[in-house]
PDB file of C-alpha atoms in Angstrom:
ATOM      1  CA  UNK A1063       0.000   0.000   0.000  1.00 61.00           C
ATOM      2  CA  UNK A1064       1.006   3.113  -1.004  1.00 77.00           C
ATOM      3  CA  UNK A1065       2.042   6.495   2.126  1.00 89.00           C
ATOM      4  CA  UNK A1066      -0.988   8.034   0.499  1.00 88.00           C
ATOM      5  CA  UNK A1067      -3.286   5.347   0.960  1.00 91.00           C
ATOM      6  CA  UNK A1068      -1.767   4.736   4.356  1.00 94.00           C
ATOM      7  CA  UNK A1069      -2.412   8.368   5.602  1.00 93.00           C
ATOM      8  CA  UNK A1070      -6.104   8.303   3.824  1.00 94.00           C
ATOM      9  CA  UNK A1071      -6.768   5.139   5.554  1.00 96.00           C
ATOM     10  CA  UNK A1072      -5.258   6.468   8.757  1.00 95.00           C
ATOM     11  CA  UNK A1073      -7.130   9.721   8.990  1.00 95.00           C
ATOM     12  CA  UNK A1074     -10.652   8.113   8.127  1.00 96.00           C
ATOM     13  CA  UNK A1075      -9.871   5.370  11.088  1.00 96.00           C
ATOM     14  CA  UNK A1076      -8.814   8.276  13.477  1.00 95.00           C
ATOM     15  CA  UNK A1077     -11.843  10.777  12.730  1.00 95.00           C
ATOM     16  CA  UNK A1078     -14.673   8.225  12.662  1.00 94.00           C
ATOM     17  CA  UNK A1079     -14.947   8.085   8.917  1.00 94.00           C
ATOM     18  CA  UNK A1080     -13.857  11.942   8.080  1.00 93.00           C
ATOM     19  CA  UNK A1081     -11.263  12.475   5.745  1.00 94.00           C
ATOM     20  CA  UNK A1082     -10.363  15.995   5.137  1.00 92.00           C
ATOM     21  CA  UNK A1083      -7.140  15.082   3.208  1.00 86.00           C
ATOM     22  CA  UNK A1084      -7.748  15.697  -0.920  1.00 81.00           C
ATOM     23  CA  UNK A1085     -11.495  16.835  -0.006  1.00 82.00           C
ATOM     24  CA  UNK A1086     -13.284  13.661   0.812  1.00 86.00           C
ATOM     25  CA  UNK A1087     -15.388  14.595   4.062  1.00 87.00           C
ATOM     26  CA  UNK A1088     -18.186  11.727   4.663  1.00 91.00           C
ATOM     27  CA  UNK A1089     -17.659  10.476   1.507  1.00 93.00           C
ATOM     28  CA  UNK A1090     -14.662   7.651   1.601  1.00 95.00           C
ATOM     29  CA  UNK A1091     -14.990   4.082   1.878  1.00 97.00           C
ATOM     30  CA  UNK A1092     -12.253   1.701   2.635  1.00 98.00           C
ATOM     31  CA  UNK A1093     -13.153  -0.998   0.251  1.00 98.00           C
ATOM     32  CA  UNK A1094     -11.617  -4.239   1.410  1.00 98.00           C
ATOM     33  CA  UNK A1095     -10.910  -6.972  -1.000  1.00 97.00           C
ATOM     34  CA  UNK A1096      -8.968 -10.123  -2.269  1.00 97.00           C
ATOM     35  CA  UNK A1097      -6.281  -9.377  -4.561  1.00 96.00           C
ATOM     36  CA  UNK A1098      -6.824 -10.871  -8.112  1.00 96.00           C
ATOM     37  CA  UNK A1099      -3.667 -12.791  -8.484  1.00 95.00           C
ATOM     38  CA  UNK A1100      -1.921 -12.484  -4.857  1.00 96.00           C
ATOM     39  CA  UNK A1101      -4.927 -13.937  -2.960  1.00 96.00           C
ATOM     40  CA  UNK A1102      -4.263 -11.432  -0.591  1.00 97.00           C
ATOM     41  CA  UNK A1103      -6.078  -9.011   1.709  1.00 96.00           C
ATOM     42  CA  UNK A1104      -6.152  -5.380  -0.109  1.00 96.00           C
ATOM     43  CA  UNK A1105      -7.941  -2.152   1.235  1.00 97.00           C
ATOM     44  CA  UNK A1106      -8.217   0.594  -1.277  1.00 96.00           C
ATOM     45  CA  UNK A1107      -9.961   4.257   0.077  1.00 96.00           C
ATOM     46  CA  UNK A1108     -12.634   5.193  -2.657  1.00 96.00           C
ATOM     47  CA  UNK A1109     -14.769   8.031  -3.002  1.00 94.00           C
ATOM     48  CA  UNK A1110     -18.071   6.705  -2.375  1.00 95.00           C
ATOM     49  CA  UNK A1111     -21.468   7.894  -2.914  1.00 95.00           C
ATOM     50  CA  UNK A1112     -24.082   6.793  -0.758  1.00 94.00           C
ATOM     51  CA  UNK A1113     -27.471   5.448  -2.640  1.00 95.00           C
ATOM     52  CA  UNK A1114     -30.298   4.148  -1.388  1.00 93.00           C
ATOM     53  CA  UNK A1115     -28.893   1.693   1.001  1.00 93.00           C
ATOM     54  CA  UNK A1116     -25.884   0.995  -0.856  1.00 96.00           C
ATOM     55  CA  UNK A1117     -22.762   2.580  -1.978  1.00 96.00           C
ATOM     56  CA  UNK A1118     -21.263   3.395  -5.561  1.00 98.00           C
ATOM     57  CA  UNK A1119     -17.785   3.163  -6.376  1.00 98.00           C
ATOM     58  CA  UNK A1120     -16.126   3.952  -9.276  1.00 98.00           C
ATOM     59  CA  UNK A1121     -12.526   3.248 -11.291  1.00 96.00           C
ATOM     60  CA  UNK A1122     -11.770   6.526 -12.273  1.00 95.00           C
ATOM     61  CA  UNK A1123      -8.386   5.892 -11.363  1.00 93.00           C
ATOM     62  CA  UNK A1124      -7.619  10.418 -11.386  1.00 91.00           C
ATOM     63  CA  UNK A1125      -8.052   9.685 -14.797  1.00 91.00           C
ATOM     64  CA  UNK A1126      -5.731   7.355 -15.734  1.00 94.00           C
ATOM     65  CA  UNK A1127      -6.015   5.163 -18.885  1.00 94.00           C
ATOM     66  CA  UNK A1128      -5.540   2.020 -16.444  1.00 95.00           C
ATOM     67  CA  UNK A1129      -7.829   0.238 -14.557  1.00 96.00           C
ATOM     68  CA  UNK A1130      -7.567   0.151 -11.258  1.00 96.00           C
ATOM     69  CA  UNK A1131      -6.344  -2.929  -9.208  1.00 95.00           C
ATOM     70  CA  UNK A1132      -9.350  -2.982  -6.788  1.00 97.00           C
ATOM     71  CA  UNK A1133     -11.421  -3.465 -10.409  1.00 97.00           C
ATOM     72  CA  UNK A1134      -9.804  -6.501 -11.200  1.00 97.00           C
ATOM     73  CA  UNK A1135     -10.212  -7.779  -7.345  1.00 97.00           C
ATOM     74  CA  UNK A1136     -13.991  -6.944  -6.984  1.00 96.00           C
ATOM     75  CA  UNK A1137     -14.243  -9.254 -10.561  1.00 96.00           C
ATOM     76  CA  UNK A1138     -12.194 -11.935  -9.740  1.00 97.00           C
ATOM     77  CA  UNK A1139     -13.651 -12.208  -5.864  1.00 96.00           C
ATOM     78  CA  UNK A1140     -16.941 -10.554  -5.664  1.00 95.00           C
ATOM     79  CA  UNK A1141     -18.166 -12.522  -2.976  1.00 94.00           C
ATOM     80  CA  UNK A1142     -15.142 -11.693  -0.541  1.00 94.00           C
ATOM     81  CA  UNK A1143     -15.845  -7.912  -0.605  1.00 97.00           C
ATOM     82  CA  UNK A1144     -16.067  -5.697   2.684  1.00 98.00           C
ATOM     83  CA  UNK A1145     -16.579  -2.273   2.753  1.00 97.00           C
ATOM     84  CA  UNK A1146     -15.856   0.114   5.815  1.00 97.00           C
ATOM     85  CA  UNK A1147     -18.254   3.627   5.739  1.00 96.00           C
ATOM     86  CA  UNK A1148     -19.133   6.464   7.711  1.00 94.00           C
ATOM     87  CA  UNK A1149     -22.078   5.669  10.341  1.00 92.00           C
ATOM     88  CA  UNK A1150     -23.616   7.854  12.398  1.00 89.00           C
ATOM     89  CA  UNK A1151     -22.176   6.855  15.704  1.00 88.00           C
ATOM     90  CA  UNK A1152     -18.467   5.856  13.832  1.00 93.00           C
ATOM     91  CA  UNK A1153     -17.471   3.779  11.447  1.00 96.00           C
ATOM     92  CA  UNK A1154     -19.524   0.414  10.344  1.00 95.00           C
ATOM     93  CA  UNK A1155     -17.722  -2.682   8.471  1.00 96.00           C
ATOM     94  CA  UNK A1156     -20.165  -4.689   6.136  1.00 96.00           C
ATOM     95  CA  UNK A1157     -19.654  -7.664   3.724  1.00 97.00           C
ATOM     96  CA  UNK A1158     -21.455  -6.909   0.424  1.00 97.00           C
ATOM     97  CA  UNK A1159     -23.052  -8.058  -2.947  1.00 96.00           C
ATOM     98  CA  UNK A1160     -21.145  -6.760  -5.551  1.00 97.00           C
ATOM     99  CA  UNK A1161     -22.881  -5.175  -8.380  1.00 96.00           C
ATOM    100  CA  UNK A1162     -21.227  -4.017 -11.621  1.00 97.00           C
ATOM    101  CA  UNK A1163     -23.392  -1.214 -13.427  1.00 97.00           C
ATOM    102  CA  UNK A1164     -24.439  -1.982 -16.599  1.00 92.00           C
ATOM    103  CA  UNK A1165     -24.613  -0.086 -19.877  1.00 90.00           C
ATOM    104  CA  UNK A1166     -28.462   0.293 -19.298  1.00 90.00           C
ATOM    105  CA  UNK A1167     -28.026   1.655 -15.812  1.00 95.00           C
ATOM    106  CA  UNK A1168     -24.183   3.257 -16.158  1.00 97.00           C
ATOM    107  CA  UNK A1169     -25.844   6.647 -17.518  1.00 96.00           C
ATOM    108  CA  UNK A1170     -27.617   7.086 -13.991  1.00 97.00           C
ATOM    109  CA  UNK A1171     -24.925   5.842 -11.899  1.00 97.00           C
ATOM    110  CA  UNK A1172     -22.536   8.246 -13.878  1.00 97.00           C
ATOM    111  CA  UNK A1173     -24.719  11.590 -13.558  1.00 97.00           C
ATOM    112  CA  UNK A1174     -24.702  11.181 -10.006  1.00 96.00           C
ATOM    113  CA  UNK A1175     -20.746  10.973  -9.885  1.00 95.00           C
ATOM    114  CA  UNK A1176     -20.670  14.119 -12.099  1.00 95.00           C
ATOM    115  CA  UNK A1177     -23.451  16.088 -10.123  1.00 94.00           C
ATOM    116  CA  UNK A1178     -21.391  15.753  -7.060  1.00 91.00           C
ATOM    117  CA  UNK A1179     -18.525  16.967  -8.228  1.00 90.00           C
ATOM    118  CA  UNK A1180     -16.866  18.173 -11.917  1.00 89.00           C
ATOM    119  CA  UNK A1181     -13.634  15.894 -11.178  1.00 91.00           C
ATOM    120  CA  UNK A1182     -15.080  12.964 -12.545  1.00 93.00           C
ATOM    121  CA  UNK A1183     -15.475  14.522 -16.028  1.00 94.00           C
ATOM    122  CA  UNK A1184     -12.540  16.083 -15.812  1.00 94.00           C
ATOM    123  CA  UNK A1185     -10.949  12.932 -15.716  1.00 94.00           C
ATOM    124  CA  UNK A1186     -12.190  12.012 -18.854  1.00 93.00           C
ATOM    125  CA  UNK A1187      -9.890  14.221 -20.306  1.00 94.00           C
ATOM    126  CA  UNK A1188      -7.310  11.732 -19.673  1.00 93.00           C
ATOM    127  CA  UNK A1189      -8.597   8.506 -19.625  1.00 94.00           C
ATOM    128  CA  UNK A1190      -8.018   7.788 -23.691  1.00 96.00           C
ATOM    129  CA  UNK A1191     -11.390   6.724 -24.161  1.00 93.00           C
ATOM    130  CA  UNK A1192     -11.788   4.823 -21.037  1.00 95.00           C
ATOM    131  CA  UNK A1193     -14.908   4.637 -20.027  1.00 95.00           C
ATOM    132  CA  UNK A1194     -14.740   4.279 -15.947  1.00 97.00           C
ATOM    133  CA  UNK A1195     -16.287   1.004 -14.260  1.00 98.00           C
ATOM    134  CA  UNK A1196     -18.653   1.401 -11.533  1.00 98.00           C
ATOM    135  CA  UNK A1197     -19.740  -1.072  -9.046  1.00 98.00           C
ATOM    136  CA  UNK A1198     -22.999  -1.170  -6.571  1.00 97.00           C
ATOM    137  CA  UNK A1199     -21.769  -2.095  -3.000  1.00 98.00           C
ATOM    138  CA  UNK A1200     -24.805  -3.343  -1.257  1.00 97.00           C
ATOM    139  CA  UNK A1201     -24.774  -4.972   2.576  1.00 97.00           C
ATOM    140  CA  UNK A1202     -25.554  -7.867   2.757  1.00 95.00           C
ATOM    141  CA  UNK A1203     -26.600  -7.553   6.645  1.00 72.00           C
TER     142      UNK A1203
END
């Protein structure tokens, strides 16, 4: 993991899901996974939009042309998928269902990544075409 990642994950631990750092507020997840080829433990701090119940996610990467690593993980394990989000009284932990947005639905999903902020299509700018996977997190308790 990465000192950025580290100090993300850090300061959302240590201020009961808050993350000033880069802007985030209330809305980071740790999303905890199984690494793709490694079969090992990964977190990865996302942006994450809360929706009805659920949580989207998405691989912008900053814009990169590459796909994130947590991408390939939630594909290759979706059913060992954990997410860590803001609660009211802290921080709650929940295993999920994994849902990847489809082209029918990816329209919606996308606006509401847009309308919260104008990073997102920014990114675009750099992504050579890429269009950016997103994923419904949904607990599954």
């Amino acid at each position: 993991m990465n000192d950025f990642n580290t100090t993300i994950i850090n300061e959302f631990r240590t201020n009961n899901g808050h993350v000033e750092t880069a802007g985030f507020g209330k809305n980071l997840v740790l999303l905890h996974t199984v690494g793709a080829k490694s079969g090992e433990p990964r977190i990865s701090p996302l942006f994450g939009l809360a929706d009805d119940g659920s949580w989207l996610v998405i691989g912008s990467f900053a814009g990169s042309p590459t796909t994130p690593a947590w991408v390939h993980n939630l594909r290759a394990h979706p059913d060992s998928v954990a997410v860590e989000a803001p609660a009211v009284d802290g921080i709650e932990r929940h295993d999920t269902q994994v849902t990847e947005i489809t082209d029918d639905d990816w329209d919606e999903a996308w606006a509401k990544f847009t309308s919260f902020t104008d990073q997102f299509v920014k990114y675009t700018e750099t992504a050579q075409g890429r269009r950016f996977p997103i994923f419904r997190l949904t607990p599954t308790a």
